Short mmCIF file of C-alpha atoms and ligand atoms in Angstrom, two decimals:
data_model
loop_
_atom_site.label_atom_id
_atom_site.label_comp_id
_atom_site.label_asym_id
_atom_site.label_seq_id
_atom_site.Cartn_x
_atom_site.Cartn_y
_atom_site.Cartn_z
CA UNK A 539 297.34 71.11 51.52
CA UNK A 540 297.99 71.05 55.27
CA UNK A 541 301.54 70.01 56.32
CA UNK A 542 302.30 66.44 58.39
CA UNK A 543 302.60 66.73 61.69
CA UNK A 544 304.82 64.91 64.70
CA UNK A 545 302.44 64.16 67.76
CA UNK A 546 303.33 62.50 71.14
CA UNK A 547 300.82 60.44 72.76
CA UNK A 548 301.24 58.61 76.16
CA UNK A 549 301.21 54.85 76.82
CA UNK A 550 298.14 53.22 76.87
CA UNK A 551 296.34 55.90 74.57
CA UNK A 552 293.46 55.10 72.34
CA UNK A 553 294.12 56.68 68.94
CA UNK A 554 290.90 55.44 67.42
CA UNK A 555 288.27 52.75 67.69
CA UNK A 556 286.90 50.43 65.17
CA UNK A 557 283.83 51.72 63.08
CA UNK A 558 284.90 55.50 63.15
CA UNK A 559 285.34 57.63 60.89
CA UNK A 560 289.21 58.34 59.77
CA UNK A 561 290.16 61.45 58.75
CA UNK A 562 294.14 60.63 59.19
CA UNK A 563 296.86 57.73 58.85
CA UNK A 564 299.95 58.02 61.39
CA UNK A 565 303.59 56.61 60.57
CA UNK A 566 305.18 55.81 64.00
CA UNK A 567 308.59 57.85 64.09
CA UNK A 568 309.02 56.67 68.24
CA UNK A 569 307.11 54.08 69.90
CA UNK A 570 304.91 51.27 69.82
CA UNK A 571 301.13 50.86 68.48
CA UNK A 572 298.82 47.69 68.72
CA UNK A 573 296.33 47.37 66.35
CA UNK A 574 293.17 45.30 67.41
CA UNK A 575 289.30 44.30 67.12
CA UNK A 576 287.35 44.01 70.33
CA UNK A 577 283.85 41.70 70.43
CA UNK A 578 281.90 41.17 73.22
CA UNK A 579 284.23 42.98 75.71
CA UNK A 580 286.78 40.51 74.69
CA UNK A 581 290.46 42.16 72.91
CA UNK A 582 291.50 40.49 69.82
CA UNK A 583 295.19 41.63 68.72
CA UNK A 584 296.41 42.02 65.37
CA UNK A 585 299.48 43.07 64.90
CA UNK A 586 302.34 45.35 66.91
CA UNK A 587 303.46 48.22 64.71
CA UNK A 588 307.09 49.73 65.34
CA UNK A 589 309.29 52.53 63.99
CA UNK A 590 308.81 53.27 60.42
CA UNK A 591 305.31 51.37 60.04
CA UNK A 592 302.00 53.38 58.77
CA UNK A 593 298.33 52.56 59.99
CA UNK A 594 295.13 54.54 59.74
CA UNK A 595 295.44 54.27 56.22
CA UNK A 596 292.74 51.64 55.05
CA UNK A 597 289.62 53.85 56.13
CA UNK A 598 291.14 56.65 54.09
CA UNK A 599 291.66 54.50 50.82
CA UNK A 600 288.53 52.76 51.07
CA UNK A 601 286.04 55.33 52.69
CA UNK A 602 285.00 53.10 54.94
CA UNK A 603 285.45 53.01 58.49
CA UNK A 604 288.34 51.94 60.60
CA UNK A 605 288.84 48.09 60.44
CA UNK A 606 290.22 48.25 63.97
CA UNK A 607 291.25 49.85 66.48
CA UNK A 608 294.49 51.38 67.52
CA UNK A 609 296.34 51.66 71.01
CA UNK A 610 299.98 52.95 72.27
CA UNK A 611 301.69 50.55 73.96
CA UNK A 612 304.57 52.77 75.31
CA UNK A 613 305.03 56.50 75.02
CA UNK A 614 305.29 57.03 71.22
CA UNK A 615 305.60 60.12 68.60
CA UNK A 616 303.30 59.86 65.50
CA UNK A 617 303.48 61.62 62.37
CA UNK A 618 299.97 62.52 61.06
CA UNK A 619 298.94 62.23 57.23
CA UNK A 620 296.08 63.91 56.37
CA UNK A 621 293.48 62.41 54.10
CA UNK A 622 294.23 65.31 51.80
CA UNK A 623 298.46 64.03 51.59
CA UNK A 624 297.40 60.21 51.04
CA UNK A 625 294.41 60.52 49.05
CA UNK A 626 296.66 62.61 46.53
CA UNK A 627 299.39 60.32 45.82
CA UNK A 628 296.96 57.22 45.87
CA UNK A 629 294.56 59.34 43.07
CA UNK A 630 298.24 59.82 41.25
CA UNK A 631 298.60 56.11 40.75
CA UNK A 632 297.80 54.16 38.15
CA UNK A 633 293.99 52.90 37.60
CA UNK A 634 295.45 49.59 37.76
CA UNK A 635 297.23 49.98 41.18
CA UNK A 636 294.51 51.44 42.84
CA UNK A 637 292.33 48.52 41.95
CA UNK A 638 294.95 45.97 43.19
CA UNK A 639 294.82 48.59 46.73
CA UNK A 640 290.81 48.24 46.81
CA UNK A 641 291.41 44.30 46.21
CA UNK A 642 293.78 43.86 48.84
CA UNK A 643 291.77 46.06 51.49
CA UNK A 644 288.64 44.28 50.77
CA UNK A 645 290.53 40.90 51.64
CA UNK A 646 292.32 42.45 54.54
CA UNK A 647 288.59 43.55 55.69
CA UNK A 648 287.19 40.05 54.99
CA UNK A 649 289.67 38.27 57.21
CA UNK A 650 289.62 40.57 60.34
CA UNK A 651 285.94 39.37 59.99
CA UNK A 652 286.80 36.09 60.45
CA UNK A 653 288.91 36.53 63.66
CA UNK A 654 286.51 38.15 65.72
CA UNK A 655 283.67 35.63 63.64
CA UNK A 656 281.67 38.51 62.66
CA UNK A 657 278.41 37.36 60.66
CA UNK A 658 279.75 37.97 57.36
CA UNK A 659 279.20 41.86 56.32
CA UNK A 660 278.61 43.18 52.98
CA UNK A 661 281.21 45.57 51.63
CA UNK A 662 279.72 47.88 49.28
CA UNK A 663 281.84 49.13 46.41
CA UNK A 664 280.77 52.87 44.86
CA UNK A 665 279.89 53.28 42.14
CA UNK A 666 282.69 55.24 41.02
CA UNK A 667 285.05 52.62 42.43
CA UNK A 668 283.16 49.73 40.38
CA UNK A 669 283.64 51.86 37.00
CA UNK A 670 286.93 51.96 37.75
CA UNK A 671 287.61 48.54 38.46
CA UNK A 672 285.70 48.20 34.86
CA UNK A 673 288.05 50.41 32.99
CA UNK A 674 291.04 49.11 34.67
CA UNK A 675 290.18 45.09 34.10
CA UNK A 676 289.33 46.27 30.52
CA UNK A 677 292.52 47.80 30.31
CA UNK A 678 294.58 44.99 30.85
CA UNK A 679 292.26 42.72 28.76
CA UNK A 680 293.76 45.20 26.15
CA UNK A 681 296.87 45.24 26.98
CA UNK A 682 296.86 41.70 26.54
CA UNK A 683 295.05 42.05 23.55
CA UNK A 684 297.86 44.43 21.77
CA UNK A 685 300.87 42.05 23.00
CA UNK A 686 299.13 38.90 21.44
CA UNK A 687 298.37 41.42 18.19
CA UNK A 688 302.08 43.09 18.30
CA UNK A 689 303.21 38.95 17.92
CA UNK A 690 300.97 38.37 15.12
CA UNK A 691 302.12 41.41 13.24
CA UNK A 692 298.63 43.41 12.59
CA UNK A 693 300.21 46.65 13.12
CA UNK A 694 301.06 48.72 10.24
CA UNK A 695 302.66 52.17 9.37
CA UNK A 696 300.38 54.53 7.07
CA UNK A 697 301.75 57.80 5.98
CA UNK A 698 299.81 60.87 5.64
CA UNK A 699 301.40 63.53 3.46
CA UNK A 700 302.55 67.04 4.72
CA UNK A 701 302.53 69.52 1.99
CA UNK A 702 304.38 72.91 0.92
CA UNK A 703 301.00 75.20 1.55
CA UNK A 704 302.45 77.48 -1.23
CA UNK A 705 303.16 74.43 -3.70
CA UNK A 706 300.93 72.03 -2.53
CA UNK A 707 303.95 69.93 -2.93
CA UNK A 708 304.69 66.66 -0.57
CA UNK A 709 307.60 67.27 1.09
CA UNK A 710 307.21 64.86 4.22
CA UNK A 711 304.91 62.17 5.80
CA UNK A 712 303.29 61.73 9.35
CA UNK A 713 303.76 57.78 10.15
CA UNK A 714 300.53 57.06 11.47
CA UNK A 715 300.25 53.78 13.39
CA UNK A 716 296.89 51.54 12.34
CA UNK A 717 295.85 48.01 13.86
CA UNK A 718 293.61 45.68 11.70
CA UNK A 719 292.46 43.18 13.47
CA UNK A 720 291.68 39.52 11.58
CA UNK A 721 288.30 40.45 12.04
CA UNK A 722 286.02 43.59 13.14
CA UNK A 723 286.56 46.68 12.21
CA UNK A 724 290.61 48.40 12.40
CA UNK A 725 291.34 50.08 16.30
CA UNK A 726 292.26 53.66 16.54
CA UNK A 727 295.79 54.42 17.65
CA UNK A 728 293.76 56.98 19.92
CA UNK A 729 292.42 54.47 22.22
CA UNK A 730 295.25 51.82 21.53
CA UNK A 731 298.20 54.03 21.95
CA UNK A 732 297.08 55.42 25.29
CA UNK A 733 297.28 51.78 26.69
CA UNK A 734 300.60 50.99 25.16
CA UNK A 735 301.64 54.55 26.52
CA UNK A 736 301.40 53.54 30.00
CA UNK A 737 302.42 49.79 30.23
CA UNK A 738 305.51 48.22 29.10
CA UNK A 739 304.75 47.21 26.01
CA UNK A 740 305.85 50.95 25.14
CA UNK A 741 309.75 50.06 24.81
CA UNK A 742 309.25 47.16 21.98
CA UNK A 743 306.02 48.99 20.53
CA UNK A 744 308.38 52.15 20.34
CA UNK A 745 311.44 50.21 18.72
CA UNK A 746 308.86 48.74 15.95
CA UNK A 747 307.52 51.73 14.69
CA UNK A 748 310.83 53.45 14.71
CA UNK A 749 312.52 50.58 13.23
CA UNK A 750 309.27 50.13 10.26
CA UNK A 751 309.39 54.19 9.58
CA UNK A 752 313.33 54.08 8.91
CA UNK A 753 313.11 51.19 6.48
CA UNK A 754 310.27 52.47 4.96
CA UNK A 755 311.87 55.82 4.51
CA UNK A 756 314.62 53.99 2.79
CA UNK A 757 312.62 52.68 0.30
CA UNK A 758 310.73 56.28 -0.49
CA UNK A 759 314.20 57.22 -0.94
CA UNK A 760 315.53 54.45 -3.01
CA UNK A 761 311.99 54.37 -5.51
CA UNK A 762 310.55 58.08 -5.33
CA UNK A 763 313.85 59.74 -6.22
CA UNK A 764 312.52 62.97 -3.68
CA UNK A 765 314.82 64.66 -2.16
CA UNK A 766 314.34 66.47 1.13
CA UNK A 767 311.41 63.68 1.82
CA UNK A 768 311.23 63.88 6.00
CA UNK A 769 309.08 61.48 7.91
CA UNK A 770 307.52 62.56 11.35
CA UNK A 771 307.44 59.98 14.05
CA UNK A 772 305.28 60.35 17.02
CA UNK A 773 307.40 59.73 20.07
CA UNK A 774 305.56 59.62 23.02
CA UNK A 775 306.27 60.51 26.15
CA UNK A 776 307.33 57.05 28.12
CA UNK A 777 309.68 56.04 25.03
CA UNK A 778 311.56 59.55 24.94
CA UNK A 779 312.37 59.26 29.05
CA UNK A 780 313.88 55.94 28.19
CA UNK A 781 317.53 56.18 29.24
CA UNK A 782 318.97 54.16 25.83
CA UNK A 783 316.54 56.25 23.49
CA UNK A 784 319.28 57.99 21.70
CA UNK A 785 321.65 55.13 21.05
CA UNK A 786 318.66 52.79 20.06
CA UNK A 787 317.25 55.48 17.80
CA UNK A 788 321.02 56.04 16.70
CA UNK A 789 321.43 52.35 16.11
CA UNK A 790 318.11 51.71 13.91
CA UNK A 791 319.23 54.90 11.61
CA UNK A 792 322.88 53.70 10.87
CA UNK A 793 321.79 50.28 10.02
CA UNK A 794 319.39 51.49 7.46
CA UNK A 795 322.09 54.10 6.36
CA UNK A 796 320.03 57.40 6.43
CA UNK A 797 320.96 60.70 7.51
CA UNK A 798 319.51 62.19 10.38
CA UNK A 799 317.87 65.12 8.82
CA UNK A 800 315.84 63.43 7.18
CA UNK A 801 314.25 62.60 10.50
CA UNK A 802 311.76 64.54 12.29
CA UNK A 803 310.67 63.52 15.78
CA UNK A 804 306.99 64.26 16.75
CA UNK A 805 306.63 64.59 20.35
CA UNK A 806 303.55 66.77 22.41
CA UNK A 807 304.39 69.64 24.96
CA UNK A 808 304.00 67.20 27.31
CA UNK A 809 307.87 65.53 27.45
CA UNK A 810 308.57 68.74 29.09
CA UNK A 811 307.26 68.20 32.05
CA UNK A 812 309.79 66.65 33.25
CA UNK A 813 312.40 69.45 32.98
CA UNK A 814 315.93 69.48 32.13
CA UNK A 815 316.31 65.72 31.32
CA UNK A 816 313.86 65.74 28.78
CA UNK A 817 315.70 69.21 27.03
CA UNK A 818 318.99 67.24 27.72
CA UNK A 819 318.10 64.69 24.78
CA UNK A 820 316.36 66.91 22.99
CA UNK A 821 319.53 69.09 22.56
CA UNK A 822 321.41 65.74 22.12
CA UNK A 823 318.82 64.67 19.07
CA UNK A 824 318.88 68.33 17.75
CA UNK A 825 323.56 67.94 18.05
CA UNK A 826 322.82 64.39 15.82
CA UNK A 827 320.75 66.33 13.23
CA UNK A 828 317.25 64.97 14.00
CA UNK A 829 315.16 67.97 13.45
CA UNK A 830 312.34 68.14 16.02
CA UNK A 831 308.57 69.49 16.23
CA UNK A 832 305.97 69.87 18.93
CA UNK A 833 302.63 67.85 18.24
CA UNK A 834 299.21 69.45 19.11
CA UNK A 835 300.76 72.81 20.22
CA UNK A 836 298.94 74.98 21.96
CA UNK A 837 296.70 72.37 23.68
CA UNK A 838 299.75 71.55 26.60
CA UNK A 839 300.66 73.18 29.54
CA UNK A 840 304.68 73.72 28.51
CA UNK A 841 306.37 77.01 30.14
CA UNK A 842 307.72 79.28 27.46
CA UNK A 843 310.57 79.81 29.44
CA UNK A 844 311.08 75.88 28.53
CA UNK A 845 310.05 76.59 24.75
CA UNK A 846 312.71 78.95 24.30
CA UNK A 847 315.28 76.92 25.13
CA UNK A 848 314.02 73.92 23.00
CA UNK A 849 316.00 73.25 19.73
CA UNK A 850 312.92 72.92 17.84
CA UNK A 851 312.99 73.35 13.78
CA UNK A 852 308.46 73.20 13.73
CA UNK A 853 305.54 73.80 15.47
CA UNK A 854 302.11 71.91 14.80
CA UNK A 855 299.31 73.28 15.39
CA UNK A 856 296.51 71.30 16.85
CA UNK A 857 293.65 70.04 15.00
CA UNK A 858 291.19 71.27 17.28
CA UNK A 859 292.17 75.55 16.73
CA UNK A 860 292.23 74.66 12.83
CA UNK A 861 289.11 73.15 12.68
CA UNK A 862 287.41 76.17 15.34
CA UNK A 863 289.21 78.97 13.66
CA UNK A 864 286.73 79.62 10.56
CA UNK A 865 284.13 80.08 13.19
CA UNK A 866 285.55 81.33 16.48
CA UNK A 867 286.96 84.37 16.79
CA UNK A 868 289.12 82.66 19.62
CA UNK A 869 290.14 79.77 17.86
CA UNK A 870 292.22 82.01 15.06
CA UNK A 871 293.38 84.68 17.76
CA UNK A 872 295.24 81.39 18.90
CA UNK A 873 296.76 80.30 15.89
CA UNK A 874 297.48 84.00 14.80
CA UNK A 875 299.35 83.98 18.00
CA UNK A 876 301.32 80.49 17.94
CA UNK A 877 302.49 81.55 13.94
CA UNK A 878 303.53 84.50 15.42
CA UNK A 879 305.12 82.85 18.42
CA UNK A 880 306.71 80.65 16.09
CA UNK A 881 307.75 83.11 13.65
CA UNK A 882 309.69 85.17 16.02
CA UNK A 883 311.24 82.18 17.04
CA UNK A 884 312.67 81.08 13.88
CA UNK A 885 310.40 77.97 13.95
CA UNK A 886 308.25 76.45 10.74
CA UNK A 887 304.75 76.35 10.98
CA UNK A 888 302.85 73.34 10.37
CA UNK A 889 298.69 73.36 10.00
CA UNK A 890 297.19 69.81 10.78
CA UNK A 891 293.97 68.79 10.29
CA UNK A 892 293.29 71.45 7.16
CA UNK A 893 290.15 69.70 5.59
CA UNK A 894 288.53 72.79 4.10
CA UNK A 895 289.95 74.95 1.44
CA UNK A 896 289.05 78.26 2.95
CA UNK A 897 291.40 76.91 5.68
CA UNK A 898 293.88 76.29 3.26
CA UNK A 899 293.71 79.97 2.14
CA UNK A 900 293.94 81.31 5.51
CA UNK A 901 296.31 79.90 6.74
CA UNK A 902 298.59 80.40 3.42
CA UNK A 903 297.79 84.21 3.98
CA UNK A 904 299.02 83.71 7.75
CA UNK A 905 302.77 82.61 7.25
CA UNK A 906 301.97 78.64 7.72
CA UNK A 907 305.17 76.85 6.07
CA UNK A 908 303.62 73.44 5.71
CA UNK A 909 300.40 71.50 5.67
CA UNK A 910 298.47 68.46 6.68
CA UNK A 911 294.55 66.94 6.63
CA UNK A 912 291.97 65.33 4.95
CA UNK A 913 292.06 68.12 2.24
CA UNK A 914 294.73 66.83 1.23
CA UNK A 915 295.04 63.07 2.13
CA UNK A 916 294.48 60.79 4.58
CA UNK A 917 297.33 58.69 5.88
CA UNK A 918 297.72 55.97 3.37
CA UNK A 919 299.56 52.60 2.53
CA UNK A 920 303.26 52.95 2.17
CA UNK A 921 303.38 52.38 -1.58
CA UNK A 922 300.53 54.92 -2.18
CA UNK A 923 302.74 56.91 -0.96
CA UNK A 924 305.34 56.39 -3.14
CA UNK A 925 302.69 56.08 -5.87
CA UNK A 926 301.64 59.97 -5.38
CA UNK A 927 305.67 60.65 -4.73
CA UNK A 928 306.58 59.33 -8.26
P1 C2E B 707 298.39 62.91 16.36
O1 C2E B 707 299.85 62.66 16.42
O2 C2E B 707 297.91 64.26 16.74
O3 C2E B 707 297.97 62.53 14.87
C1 C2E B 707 297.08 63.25 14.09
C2 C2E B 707 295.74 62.58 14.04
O4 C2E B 707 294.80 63.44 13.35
C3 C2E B 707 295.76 61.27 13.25
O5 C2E B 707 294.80 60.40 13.84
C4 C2E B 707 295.28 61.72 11.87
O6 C2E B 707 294.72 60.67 11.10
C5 C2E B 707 294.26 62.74 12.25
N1 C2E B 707 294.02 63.70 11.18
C6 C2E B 707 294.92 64.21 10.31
N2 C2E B 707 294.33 65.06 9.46
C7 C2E B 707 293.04 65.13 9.83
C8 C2E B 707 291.91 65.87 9.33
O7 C2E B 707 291.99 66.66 8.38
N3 C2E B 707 290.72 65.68 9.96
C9 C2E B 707 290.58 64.82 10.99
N4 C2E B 707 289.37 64.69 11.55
N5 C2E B 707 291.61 64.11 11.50
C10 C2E B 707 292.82 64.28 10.91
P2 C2E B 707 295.20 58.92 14.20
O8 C2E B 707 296.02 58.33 13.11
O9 C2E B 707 293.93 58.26 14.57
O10 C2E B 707 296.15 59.05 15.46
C11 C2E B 707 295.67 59.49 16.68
C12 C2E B 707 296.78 59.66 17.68
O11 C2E B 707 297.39 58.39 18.00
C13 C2E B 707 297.93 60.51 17.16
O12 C2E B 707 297.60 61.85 17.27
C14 C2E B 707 299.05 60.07 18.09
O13 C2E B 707 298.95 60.72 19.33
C15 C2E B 707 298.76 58.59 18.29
N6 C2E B 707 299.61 57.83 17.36
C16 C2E B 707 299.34 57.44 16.11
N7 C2E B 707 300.39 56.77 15.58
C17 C2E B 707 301.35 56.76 16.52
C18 C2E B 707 302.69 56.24 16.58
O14 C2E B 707 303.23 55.66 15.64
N8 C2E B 707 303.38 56.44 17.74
C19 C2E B 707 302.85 57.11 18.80
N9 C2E B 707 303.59 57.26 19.89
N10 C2E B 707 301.60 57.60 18.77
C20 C2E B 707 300.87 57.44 17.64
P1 CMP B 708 292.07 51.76 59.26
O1 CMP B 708 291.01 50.83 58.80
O2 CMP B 708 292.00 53.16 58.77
O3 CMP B 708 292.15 51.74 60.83
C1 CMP B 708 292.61 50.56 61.45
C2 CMP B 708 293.98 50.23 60.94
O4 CMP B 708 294.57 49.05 61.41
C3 CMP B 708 293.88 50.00 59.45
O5 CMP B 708 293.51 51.20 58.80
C4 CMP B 708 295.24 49.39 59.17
O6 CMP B 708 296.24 50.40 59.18
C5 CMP B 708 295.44 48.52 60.43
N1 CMP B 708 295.02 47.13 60.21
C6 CMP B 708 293.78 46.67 59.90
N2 CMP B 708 293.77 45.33 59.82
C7 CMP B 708 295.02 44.90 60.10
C8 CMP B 708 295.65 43.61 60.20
N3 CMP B 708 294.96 42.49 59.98
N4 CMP B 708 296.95 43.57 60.50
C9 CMP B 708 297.65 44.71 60.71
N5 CMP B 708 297.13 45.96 60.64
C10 CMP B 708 295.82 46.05 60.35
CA1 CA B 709 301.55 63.69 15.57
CA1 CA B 710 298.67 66.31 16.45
#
């Protein structure tokens, strides 16, 4: 990516005219710009930029060409964006965001029509810009969808067993998140979860589950008589940057008197991508007791350098290496690997999505401490749970 650069331009000097192509968007460090649309010969101004302002940019964000033209009105030093520098941080915003931009451009474009009283032109959206603004309306439509859902309590917590691979024995539970609609068919947390992820409904959604799982725990406690029972919840990555997580998480667990290691937080490779501040509260979980596991290892893009340093008590293995390994060479030289990785780490081993006995075997012959899958059982009702516990 080419650098931004500081230009000086004299007075009176046309940076660009409306209806060409822009390659560029300048921020005016010294100066003075005038942006305006000419018709007929005749000037029509819009607006005098100063110090500070950016311009240039529409043409970049909308492919289209410039909406007007641009002018210095006094000796003036420009800093030049490259399409390359905008287009990046625009394409790093949310779907939502960018459709609000392509709104608000379209307007902007509609009403500089009307000054210079243009016969109305047609702006054409792409086609890769209407899907988007598909997926993004539908988005919030389910956002709004979950919230109104979240009120009428239709979420529930299912538990899928995790089981000593030598034993077969249940010695903890996954708390798997399910949505059953009043009618239609139940919503996967895979396409629900993702939209809660990213909007704000994450901080109450997160609070819920946590708050359902540690009452529910209490009662596996209190009528299955286990002991060393551990439930896994998934924390994603939006709830464990949250700056109260510990003390809220803290909070739920001491009013439902249970003892943190009982507790096993579920959370994918992808919390460390945000460095130390994530490893910070892990290490502050890890001081409480919590015990801790990476989800869907293998399948992230964490340093090792990172891993090491991680207070992590289990691995888990994706589903996707389990289900290859029986038939790609590739797929079990990577689980071989992350035991052994985990191994040497002093790290337990968990195998998810085991649906085949011949898996089972294999991975019992590998070292794996504990397992999960359909071989097993699905995630299930919270008294089924206890019912197989008893
Ligand atoms: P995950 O954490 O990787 O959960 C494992 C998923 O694999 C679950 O799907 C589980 O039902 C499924 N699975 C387990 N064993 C097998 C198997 O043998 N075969 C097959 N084909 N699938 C198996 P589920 O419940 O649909 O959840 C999907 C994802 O949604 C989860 O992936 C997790 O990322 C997210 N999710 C679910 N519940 C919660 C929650 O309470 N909180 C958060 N933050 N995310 C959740
Ligand atoms: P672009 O279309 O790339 O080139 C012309 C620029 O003028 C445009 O980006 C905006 O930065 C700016 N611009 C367009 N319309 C207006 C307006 N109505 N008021 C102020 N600035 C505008
Ligand atoms: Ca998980
Ligand atoms: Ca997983």
């Amino acid at each position: 990516m080419s650098k931004a650069s500081l230009v000086s331009y004299p007075a009176n000097y046309t940076l660009f005219s409306q209806g060409e192509k822009g390659d560029r968007a300048y921020i005016i460090d010294k100066g003075r710009v005038i942006i305006f649309l000419s018709k007929d010969g005749e000037e029509f101004p819009l607006s005098i930029l100063g110090e500070g302002e950016i311009f240039g940019e529409m043409a970049i964000i909308d492919s289209q060409v410039r909406s007007a033209s641009a002018k210095t009105l006094e000796e003036s030093s420009l800093i030049i964006v490259t399409k390359d520098q905008l287009l990046e941080r625009v394409q790093a915003s949310d779907t939502v965001v960018r459709l609000l931009l392509r709104v608000l451009l379209k307007r902007l474009r509609a009403q500089n029509d009307l000054i210079v009283i243009q016969p109305k032109k047609k702006i054409f959206n792409t086609e890769k810009a209407k899907k988007e603004d598909i997926l993004a309306v539908e988005k919030i439509k389910l956002e709004a969808k979950i919230s109104q859902a979240f009120e009428n309590k239709e979420f529930v917590m299912f538990y899928q067993p995790i089981v000593n691979i030598k034993t077969e024995k249940i010695i903890g539970a996954e708390a798997l998140i399910r949505w059953f609609p009043p009618t239609g068919e139940p919503i996967s947390p895979a396409v629900f979860m993702d939209v809660v992820e990213y909007s704000s409904l994450i901080i109450p959604f997160g609070k819920w589950i946590v708050e359902e799982c540690f009452r529910d725990l209490k009662q596996i406690q209190s009528e299955a008589n286990i002991k060393d029972f551990s439930v896994s919840i998934n924390i994603s990555g939006k709830q464990f940057h949250q700056f109260d997580i510990i003390n809220s998480v803290e909070d739920l667990r001491k009013k439902f008197d249970l003892v943190s290691n009982c507790i096993k937080l579920e959370m994918t490779e992808r919390i460390m991508m945000d460095g130390n501040a994530a490893l910070d509260t892990l290490i502050r979980f890890a001081d409480l007791g919590y015990k801790l596991s990476i989800d869907d290892f293998g399948t992230g893009f964490s340093s090792l350098q990172y891993l090491f340093r991680m207070p992590l008590d289990n691995i888990k293995i994706d589903r996707s290496f389990i289900r290859d390994m029986l038939k790609d060479d590739k797929a079990l030289a990577i689980v071989k690997s992350l035991i052994y990785l985990a191994q040497s780490l002093n790290m337990l081993v968990v195998a998810e999505g085991i649906e085949k006995d011949e898996e089972k075997h294999l991975l019992k012959a590998l070292g794996v401490d504990f397992g999960q899958g359909y071989l097993f059982s699905k995630a299930i009702p919270l008294k089924d749970l206890i019912s197989k516990l008893k």
